[in-house]
Amino acid sequence: MSTLPQQKLDEVRSIFEAFLKKRNKRQTPERFSVLEEIYKTDDHVDADELYLRLKQDGTRVSRATVYNTLELLLECELVVRHQFGKNQAKYERAYSYWQHDHLICMDCNELFEFCDPRLQSIQEMVAEIYEFEIKHHSLNMYGHCIRENCPNRSSDDEPAKAEAAGE
Amino acid sequence: MSTLPQQKLDEVRSIFEAFLKKRNKRQTPERFSVLEEIYKTDDHVDADELYLRLKQDGTRVSRATVYNTLELLLECELVVRHQFGKNQAKYERAYSYWQHDHLICMDCNELFEFCDPRLQSIQEMVAEIYEFEIKHHSLNMYGHCIRENCPNRSSDDEPAKAEAAGE
DNA sequence: ATAACTGCAAAACATTTGCATACAG
DNA sequence: CTGTATGCAAATGTTTTGCAGTTAT
């Protein structure tokens, strides 16, 4: 799933071209570099990581251009942005991939993707009740995984809840 | 729902006291000021807003202390933090309030709270499948509300999707 | 008393912006 | 050619940190 068939890459590229043309935006090599870099993997990358990867690949783009291009890619829905609790957005390719939700281990930060059709029903019901046109949603579940090598194992850092109102 | 009965405030306060004692932390007036300020309303406030409100109420606390105290309040689960797409966290009182999810209008930023029991089932199923102990989740739905006075009405800013792969 | 907490200001970090230069149309 | 996009560096906005002074225990 990590690498993408050339055909899909071409599709994605032409979607972006069409979008830029429609908006009277220029088709600069930097923009296509950013697009291709983000479509190279199925990672959830942040803007700086993307900048560094591009640099490492020998593509000279500035951070400003990376941010700028990501904004365009969000607008044409070729990329989605996630906010996983930190103040740093993560970006992920979106074309022809299932819309999924996320499960995050708070110990090792491992990230899993899942999908449950009931969310669609919930979304529709909420839309109807509140008279909204819902465009998208973001569902993240946070917890502890049970992996052997997960820092969870050494849980001296116990949640220390407040179940003691009258202690 | 905005104002809180004194009894609940006392409960919340003693939960915090117990938590601080358990952690060998000091019970400073600043910490209780922050707690009380956030429990005064059902708003979703950011750290700076909280700082300003405290200042206006005549309580002298620094931003650093606000952030610091919010961290403690998150740990004892008296407060929850939300990341609504922007890079600024919002905080909300949590004790004795229903765990709810959010519906956000992308035009006017109006925020609605909802709750659907199916989410609980989804959470349990995901926990079982991925062998996770899920602690909490965050579900936000984004869209357009249908209110008369919502900036949505003047939608010249149409999504401009990329449905034209072969244009 | 004394170790932890506070306020302040500076630092860190992510993101945005302004402006001179480069280049797509 | 022309105006838009780029790169750079400086600005912004949020959160964190270091340190001297203060205070709860």
CSV table of N, CA and C (backbone and C1' of nucleotides) in Angstrom, one decimal, chain B residues 26 28 30-31 60-62 65 68 87, chain C residues 2-9 14-15:
chain,number,residue,atom,x,y,z
B,26,ARG,N,1.3,21.3,45.4
B,26,ARG,CA,0.8,22.3,46.3
B,26,ARG,C,-0.6,22.8,45.9
B,28,THR,N,-2.2,25.7,45.6
B,28,THR,CA,-2.0,27.2,45.5
B,28,THR,C,-3.3,27.8,45.1
B,30,GLU,N,-3.7,30.1,42.9
B,30,GLU,CA,-3.8,30.2,41.5
B,30,GLU,C,-4.4,29.0,40.8
B,31,ARG,N,-4.1,27.9,41.3
B,31,ARG,CA,-4.6,26.6,40.7
B,31,ARG,C,-6.1,26.6,40.9
B,60,ARG,N,-4.7,37.7,39.6
B,60,ARG,CA,-3.4,37.9,38.9
B,60,ARG,C,-2.7,36.5,38.8
B,61,VAL,N,-2.8,35.9,37.6
B,61,VAL,CA,-2.0,34.7,37.3
B,61,VAL,C,-1.3,34.9,36.0
B,62,SER,N,-0.3,34.3,35.8
B,62,SER,CA,0.5,34.4,34.6
B,62,SER,C,0.0,33.3,33.6
B,65,THR,N,1.2,29.9,34.3
B,65,THR,CA,0.5,29.1,35.4
B,65,THR,C,-0.8,28.6,34.8
B,68,ASN,N,0.1,25.6,32.9
B,68,ASN,CA,0.6,24.6,33.8
B,68,ASN,C,-0.6,23.9,34.6
B,87,ASN,N,-4.6,25.7,15.2
B,87,ASN,CA,-3.6,25.3,16.1
B,87,ASN,C,-3.7,26.0,17.5
C,2,DT,P,16.6,23.8,55.5
C,2,DT,O5',15.6,23.6,54.3
C,2,DT,C5',14.6,22.6,54.4
C,2,DT,C4',13.8,22.6,53.1
C,2,DT,C3',14.7,22.9,51.9
C,2,DT,O3',14.3,22.2,50.8
C,2,DT,C1',12.8,24.3,52.0
C,3,DA,P,15.1,21.0,50.3
C,3,DA,O5',14.1,20.3,49.2
C,3,DA,C5',12.9,19.8,49.6
C,3,DA,C4',11.8,20.4,48.8
C,3,DA,C3',12.0,20.3,47.3
C,3,DA,O3',10.8,19.8,46.7
C,3,DA,C1',11.3,22.5,48.0
C,4,DA,P,10.6,19.5,45.2
C,4,DA,O5',9.3,20.3,44.9
C,4,DA,C5',8.2,20.2,45.8
C,4,DA,C4',7.2,21.4,45.5
C,4,DA,C3',6.9,21.5,44.1
C,4,DA,O3',5.5,21.9,44.0
C,4,DA,C1',7.8,23.5,44.8
C,5,DC,P,4.8,22.1,42.7
C,5,DC,O5',4.6,23.7,42.6
C,5,DC,C5',3.8,24.3,43.6
C,5,DC,C4',3.7,25.8,43.3
C,5,DC,C3',3.3,26.1,41.9
C,5,DC,O3',2.2,27.0,42.0
C,5,DC,C1',5.3,27.2,42.5
C,6,DT,P,1.6,27.6,40.7
C,6,DT,O5',2.2,29.0,40.6
C,6,DT,C5',2.0,30.0,41.7
C,6,DT,C4',2.7,31.2,41.4
C,6,DT,C3',2.4,31.8,40.0
C,6,DT,O3',1.8,33.0,40.1
C,6,DT,C1',4.8,31.7,40.5
C,7,DG,P,1.2,33.7,38.8
C,7,DG,O5',2.4,34.7,38.4
C,7,DG,C5',2.8,35.7,39.3
C,7,DG,C4',4.0,36.5,38.7
C,7,DG,C3',3.7,37.0,37.3
C,7,DG,O3',4.2,38.4,37.3
C,7,DG,C1',5.6,35.6,37.3
C,8,DC,P,3.8,39.4,36.2
C,8,DC,O5',5.1,39.4,35.3
C,8,DC,C5',6.3,39.7,35.9
C,8,DC,C4',7.5,39.2,35.0
C,8,DC,C3',7.3,39.6,33.5
C,8,DC,O3',8.2,40.6,33.2
C,8,DC,C1',8.2,37.4,33.9
C,9,DA,P,8.1,41.3,31.7
C,9,DA,O5',9.4,40.7,31.0
C,9,DA,C5',10.5,40.3,31.8
C,9,DA,C4',11.3,39.3,31.0
C,9,DA,C3',11.4,39.6,29.5
C,9,DA,O3',12.6,39.4,29.0
C,9,DA,C1',10.5,37.5,29.8
C,14,DA,P,7.7,22.4,15.2
C,14,DA,O5',6.4,23.3,14.8
C,14,DA,C5',5.2,22.9,15.4
C,14,DA,C4',4.1,23.8,14.8
C,14,DA,C3',3.9,23.6,13.3
C,14,DA,O3',2.5,23.6,13.0
C,14,DA,C1',4.5,25.9,13.8
C,15,DT,P,2.1,23.4,11.5
C,15,DT,O5',2.0,25.0,11.0
C,15,DT,C5',1.0,25.8,11.6
C,15,DT,C4',1.1,27.2,11.2
C,15,DT,C3',0.9,27.4,9.7
C,15,DT,O3',-0.3,28.2,9.5
C,15,DT,C1',2.7,28.7,10.5
